[in-house]
C-alpha positions as a printed NumPy array, in Angstrom:
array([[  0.   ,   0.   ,   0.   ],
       [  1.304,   3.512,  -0.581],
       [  0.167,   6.353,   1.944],
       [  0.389,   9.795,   0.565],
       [  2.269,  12.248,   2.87 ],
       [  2.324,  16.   ,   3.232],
       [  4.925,  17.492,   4.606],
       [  5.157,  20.976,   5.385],
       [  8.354,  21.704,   6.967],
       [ 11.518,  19.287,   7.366],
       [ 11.685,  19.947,  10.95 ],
       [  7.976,  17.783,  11.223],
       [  8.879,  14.29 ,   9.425],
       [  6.899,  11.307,   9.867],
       [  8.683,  10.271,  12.688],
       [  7.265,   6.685,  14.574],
       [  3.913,   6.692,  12.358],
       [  6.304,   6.562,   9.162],
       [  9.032,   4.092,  10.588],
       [  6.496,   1.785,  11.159],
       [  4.328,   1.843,   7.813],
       [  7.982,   1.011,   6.437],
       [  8.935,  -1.532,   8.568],
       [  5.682,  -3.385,   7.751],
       [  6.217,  -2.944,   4.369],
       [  4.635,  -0.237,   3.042],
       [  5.465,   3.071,   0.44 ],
       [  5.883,   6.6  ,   1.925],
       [  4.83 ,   9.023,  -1.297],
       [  6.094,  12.248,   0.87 ],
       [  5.882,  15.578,  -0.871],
       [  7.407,  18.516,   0.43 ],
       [  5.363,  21.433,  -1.199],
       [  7.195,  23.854,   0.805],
       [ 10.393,  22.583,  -1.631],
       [  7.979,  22.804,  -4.559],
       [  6.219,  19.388,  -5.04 ],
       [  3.243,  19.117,  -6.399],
       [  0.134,  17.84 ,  -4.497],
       [ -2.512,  15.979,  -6.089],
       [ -5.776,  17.306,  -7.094],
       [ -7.476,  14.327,  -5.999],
       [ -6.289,  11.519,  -4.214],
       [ -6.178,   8.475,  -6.765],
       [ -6.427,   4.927,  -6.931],
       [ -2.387,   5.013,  -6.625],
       [ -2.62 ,   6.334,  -3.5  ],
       [ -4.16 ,   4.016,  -0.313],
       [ -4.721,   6.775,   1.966],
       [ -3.608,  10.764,   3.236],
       [ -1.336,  11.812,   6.119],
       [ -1.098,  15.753,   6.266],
       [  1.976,  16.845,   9.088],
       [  2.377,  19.58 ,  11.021],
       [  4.095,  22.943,  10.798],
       [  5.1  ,  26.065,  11.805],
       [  2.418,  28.504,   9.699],
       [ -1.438,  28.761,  10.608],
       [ -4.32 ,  26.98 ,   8.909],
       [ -5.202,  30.292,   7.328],
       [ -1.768,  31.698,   6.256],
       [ -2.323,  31.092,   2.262],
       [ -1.346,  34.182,   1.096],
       [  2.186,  33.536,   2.731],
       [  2.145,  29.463,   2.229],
       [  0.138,  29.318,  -1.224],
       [  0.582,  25.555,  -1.328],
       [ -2.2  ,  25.096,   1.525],
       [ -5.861,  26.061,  -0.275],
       [ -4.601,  23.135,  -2.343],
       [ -4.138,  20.892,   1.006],
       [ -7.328,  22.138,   2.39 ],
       [ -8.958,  21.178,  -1.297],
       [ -7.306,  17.661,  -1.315],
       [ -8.094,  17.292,   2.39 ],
       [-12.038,  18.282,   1.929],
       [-12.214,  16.29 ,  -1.138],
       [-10.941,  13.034,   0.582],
       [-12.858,  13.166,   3.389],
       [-16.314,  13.994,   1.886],
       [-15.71 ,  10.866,  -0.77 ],
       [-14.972,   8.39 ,   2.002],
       [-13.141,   5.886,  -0.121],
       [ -9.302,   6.376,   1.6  ],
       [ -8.126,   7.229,   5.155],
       [ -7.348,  10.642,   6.551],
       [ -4.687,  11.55 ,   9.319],
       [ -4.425,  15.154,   9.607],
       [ -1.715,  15.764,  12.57 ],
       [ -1.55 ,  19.431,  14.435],
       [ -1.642,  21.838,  11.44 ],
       [ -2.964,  18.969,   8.974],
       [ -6.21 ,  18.725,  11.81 ],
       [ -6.237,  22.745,  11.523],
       [ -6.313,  22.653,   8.061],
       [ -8.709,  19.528,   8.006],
       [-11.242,  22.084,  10.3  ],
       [-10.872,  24.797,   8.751],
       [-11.285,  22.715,   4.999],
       [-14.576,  21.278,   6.625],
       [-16.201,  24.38 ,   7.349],
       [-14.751,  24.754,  10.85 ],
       [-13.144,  27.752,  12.314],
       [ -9.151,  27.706,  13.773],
       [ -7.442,  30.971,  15.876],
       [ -4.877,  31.289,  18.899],
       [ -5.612,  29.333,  22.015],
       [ -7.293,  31.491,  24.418],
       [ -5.205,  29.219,  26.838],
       [ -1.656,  30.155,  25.408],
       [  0.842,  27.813,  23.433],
       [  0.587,  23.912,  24.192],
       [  3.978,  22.587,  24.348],
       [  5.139,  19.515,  25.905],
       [  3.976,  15.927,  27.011],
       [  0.059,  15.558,  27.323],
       [ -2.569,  12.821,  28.13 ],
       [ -5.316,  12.198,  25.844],
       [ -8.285,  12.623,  27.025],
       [-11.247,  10.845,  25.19 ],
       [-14.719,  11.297,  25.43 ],
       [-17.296,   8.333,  25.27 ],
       [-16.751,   8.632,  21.174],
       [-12.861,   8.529,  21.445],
       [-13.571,   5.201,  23.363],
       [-15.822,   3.5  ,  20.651],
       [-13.619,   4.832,  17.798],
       [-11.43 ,   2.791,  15.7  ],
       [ -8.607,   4.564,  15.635],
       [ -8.294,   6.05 ,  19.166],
       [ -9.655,   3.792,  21.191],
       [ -7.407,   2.463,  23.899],
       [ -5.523,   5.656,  23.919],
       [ -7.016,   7.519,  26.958],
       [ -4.847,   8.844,  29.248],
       [ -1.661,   7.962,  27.847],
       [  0.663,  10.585,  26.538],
       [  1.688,  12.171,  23.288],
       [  3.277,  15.593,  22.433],
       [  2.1  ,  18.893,  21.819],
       [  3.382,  21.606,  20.11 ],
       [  0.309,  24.041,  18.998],
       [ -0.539,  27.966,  19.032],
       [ -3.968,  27.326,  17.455],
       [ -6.56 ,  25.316,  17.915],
       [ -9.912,  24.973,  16.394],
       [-12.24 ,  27.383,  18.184],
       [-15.848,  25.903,  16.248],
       [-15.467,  22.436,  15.285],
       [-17.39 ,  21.714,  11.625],
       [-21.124,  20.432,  11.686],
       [-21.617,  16.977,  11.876],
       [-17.72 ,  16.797,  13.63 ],
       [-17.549,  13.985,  16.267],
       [-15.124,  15.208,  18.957],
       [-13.069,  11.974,  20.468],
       [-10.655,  14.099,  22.372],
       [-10.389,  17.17 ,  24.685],
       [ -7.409,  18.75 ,  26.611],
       [ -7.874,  19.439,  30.132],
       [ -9.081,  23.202,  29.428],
       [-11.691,  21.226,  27.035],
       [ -9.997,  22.147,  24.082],
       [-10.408,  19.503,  20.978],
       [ -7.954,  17.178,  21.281],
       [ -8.705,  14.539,  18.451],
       [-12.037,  14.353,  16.013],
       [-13.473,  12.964,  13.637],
       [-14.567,  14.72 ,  10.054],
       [-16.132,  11.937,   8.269],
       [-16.505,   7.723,   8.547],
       [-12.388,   7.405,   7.478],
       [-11.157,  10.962,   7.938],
       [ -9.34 ,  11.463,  11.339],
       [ -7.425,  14.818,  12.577],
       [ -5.259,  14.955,  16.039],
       [ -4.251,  18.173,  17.3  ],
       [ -1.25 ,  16.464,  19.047],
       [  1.596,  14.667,  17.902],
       [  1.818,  10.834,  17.448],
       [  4.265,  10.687,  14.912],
       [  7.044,  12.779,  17.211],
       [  9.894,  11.337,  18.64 ],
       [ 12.677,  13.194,  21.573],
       [ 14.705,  13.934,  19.036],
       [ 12.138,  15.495,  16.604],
       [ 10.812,  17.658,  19.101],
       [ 14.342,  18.357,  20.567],
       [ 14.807,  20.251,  17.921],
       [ 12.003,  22.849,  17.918],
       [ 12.213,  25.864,  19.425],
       [ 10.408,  27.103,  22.739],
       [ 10.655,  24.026,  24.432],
       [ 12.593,  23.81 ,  28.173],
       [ 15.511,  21.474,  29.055],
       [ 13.203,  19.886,  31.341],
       [ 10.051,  19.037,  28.639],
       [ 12.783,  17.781,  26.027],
       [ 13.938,  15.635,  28.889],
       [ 10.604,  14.076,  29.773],
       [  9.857,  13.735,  25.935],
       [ 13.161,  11.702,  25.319],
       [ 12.53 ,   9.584,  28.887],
       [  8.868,   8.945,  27.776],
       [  9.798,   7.837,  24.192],
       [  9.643,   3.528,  24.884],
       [  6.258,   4.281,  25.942],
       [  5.395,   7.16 ,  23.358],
       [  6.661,   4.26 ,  20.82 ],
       [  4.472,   1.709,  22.151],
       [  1.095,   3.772,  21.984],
       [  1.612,   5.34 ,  18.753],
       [  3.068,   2.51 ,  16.395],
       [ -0.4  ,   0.634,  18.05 ],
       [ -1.946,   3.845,  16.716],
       [ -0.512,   3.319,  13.347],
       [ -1.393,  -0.291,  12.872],
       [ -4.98 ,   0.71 ,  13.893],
       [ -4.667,   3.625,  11.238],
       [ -3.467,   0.78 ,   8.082],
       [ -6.242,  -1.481,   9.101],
       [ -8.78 ,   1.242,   8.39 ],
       [ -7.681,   1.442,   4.599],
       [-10.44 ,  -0.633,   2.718],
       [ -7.723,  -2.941,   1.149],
       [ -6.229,  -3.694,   4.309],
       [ -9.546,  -5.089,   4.996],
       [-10.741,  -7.141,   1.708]])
């Protein structure tokens, strides 16, 4: 199977979601349209399902970052066909609101940064993906977060401050607003975090591995081939 990746920054790789995919076998098509790759249109039979990263710029920031009306276009157009998976991951579940009809702007509660638990609501517990995630940790790393979540939205995640933590935009189209994917070293090297939260992110990475390469064999048995 090959699983379409944007990336938007080379700072925000794939991290544990993409070594595992590999290890099991499968293509990473990762474009980089920040380098000038071109995005697809329309996700095609080529392509199994979409994984949109994270990044530094803001959901709405086309005029500076021209590539992302396209991203928001590809990302609406997967998810309202329901025919291929959808990951969006910090900025790609921004985009995925704000693509949706939703509406993304600062956190009235400051900048997220650091290790977090996921919190999941009575959804998050029945869903396919996240289920059996609740209360373990990932990383954040946001400024924004979606402010009105898009009708017909099923939230499956909320911070503490009861901020939207994970949801889902359609019956295969997921978006996280923290980090699964993101490893001590990967967010070692952003800046704003403390010596102490890069710490705890590289002592918490065994477990951070364990929960999230689960995550990503729950998110390949969710492609339709994976299951005929």
């Amino acid at each position: 199977m090959t699983i379409l990746v944007i990336e938007h920054e080379d700072e925000a790789p794939i991290g544990i979601l993409g070594e595992r995919w590999q290890e099991v076998g499968h293509v990473l098509d990762i474009r980089r349209p920040y380098l000038g790759d071109d995005q697809p249109a329309y996700l095609g039979p080529e392509h199994d399902a979409l994984v949109v990263l994270g990044g530094y710029m803001g959901a709405n920031d086309d005029a500076e970052h021209g590539w992302l009306t396209q991203t928001k276009a590809l990302l609406a157009d997967t998810t309202r066909r329901g025919e291929q998976p959808v990951l969006g991951i910090c900025l790609g579940h921004q985009l995925l609101t704000v693509a949706m009809g939703g509406v993304v702007g600062r956190n009235p509660s400051g900048r997220a940064i650091g290790l977090t638990p996921i919190g999941l609501t009575p959804s998050g517990h029945a869903d396919p993906l996240l289920t059996g995630t609740d209360g373990h940790d990932a990383i954040q790393y946001n400024d924004d977060v979606a402010l009105e979540n898009p009708s017909g939205a099923t939230i499956l995640a909320r911070t503490a401050d009861g901020r939207t933590q994970a949801a889902r935009f359609g019956p295969l189209s997921w978006g996280v607003q923290f980090h699964p994917e993101v490893t001590g070293a990967i967010f070692s090297a952003w800046s704003g975090a403390t010596a102490e939260q890069v710490s705890s992110a590289y002592a918490a990475e065994p477990t951070l591995r364990s929960t999230w390469t689960a995550f990503a064999d729950r998110f390949l048995a969710l492609i339709p081939s994976a299951r005929s």
